[in-house]
Amino acid sequence: MNDLTKIVIFGFLGLVFGSFINALVWRLSQQLDKNGDAKKLSAKKKKELSIVSARSMCPSCKHQLSALDLVPVFSWLFLKGKCRYCKKPISAQYPLVELLTAGLFALSAYAWNFDQTWMVATFITWLICLVGLVALAVYDAKTMILPDKIIFKLYLVAIAGLIIELLLGRPPADILQIAGSVFVSGGIFYILYQVSQGKWLGGGDVKLGLLIGLLLPNALQAALMLFLASILGTITSILLSVNKKIERSSKIAFGPFLIASTIIVVLYGQSIIDWYLNIIVYGV
């Protein structure tokens, strides 16, 4: 499969899963309260909000949507960003998340190394986790909450994927490297959380850090992920503060920066590290 074919196929898949992410985020926002705990819902309401079986509906009027209303990006453009039934605006989040996911799927397929059979399993695991990570980033940006419902399911996916990779020939010694990654990305956050009693970061960030550790190959790349997340978070905070979007004392969600840096490191982490080492050793 050539690069162009991979980009087209996985870009299309990304559009489809981007639409799923939007539905997942909205349904979870209806199921969880402001603390991330499950609301007490009637059996009928639970069925209506089921992520697995419920029909898609307009967030405003709750009218069930037809197939023509659900074509990623194009339906939003065709309807001019408004519900066909109640005419209320549909957030630009919907096409943006769909396009973002399409781009990330295509980029992942283009950048991935498929030299070994087990790397195919790693790629599939990554795509599944990528869907969950994008959903977490969107949810955290909107609510400052990282839902356990998503994170715990991604733990299972990451661990199951690792087991399959080992069965397909991944070197067992890699487990020690991943353990180091988990210690750096999750352990450091846990220590900071305990020392600050939750003032510096939330428990959700600790859980996310542990998940990210399972997805990165070694402690060095986990450290790079934390460094990039800190840089991205700092720059964003400064820009928002300068433009008076937030106060200096305001809190912003850190999850999206952790997730963005994880995506960068998974796809280009080793290249970044090699580039940096070349500068140190050779000055170029």
GROMACS .gro file of N, CA and C in nm, residues 4 9 14 19 32 50 53 73 76 98 110 130 133 135 144 166 187 189 202 206 225 239 256 262 272-274:
model
   81
    4LEU      N    1   0.002   0.749  -0.051
    4LEU     CA    2  -0.121   0.821  -0.085
    4LEU      C    3  -0.244   0.738  -0.051
    9ILE      N    4  -0.726   0.627   0.279
    9ILE     CA    5  -0.805   0.528   0.352
    9ILE      C    6  -0.816   0.564   0.500
   14GLY      N    7  -1.064   0.821   0.982
   14GLY     CA    8  -1.056   0.923   1.085
   14GLY      C    9  -1.178   1.013   1.087
   19SER      N   10  -1.656   1.160   1.396
   19SER     CA   11  -1.799   1.175   1.421
   19SER      C   12  -1.840   1.098   1.546
   32LEU      N   13  -2.273   1.237   3.290
   32LEU     CA   14  -2.189   1.268   3.405
   32LEU      C   15  -2.218   1.408   3.459
   50SER      N   16  -2.732   0.591   2.539
   50SER     CA   17  -2.639   0.480   2.522
   50SER      C   18  -2.541   0.510   2.409
   53SER      N   19  -2.595   0.178   2.147
   53SER     CA   20  -2.717   0.145   2.073
   53SER      C   21  -2.808   0.262   2.038
   73VAL      N   22  -1.837   1.628   0.836
   73VAL     CA   23  -1.799   1.757   0.778
   73VAL      C   24  -1.901   1.808   0.677
   76TRP      N   25  -2.247   1.923   0.803
   76TRP     CA   26  -2.239   2.052   0.872
   76TRP      C   27  -2.231   2.165   0.772
   98GLU      N   28  -1.381   1.617   1.359
   98GLU     CA   29  -1.378   1.519   1.251
   98GLU      C   30  -1.255   1.537   1.162
  110TYR      N   31   0.090   0.733   0.777
  110TYR     CA   32   0.205   0.777   0.697
  110TYR      C   33   0.336   0.761   0.774
  130LEU      N   34  -0.604   0.639   2.016
  130LEU     CA   35  -0.608   0.775   1.964
  130LEU      C   36  -0.750   0.830   1.965
  133LEU      N   37  -0.814   0.920   2.319
  133LEU     CA   38  -0.735   1.036   2.360
  133LEU      C   39  -0.795   1.167   2.307
  135ALA      N   40  -1.107   1.214   2.233
  135ALA     CA   41  -1.230   1.233   2.311
  135ALA      C   42  -1.198   1.292   2.448
  144MET      N   43  -1.304   2.043   3.207
  144MET     CA   44  -1.196   2.026   3.306
  144MET      C   45  -1.204   1.890   3.376
  166LEU      N   46   0.342  -0.900   2.216
  166LEU     CA   47   0.440  -0.997   2.267
  166LEU      C   48   0.420  -1.134   2.202
  187GLY      N   49   0.417   0.812   3.745
  187GLY     CA   50   0.473   0.820   3.880
  187GLY      C   51   0.503   0.961   3.924
  189PHE      N   52   0.363   1.236   3.815
  189PHE     CA   53   0.237   1.305   3.839
  189PHE      C   54   0.175   1.263   3.972
  202GLY      N   55  -0.484   1.750   3.878
  202GLY     CA   56  -0.594   1.668   3.926
  202GLY      C   57  -0.565   1.519   3.919
  206VAL      N   58  -0.322   1.227   3.668
  206VAL     CA   59  -0.241   1.113   3.712
  206VAL      C   60  -0.281   0.987   3.636
  225MET      N   61   0.777   1.376   2.639
  225MET     CA   62   0.634   1.408   2.637
  225MET      C   63   0.600   1.510   2.744
  239LEU      N   64  -0.040   3.319   2.611
  239LEU     CA   65  -0.118   3.379   2.504
  239LEU      C   66  -0.260   3.414   2.551
  256PRO      N   67  -0.540   1.821   2.746
  256PRO     CA   68  -0.517   1.839   2.602
  256PRO      C   69  -0.369   1.855   2.566
  262THR      N   70   0.178   1.370   2.358
  262THR     CA   71   0.186   1.225   2.340
  262THR      C   72   0.179   1.188   2.193
  272ILE      N   73   1.295   1.332   1.713
  272ILE     CA   74   1.326   1.452   1.791
  272ILE      C   75   1.447   1.428   1.880
  273ILE      N   76   1.450   1.311   1.945
  273ILE     CA   77   1.561   1.277   2.034
  273ILE      C   78   1.691   1.265   1.955
  274ASP      N   79   1.687   1.199   1.839
  274ASP     CA   80   1.807   1.184   1.755
  274ASP      C   81   1.857   1.321   1.708
   0.00000   0.00000   0.00000
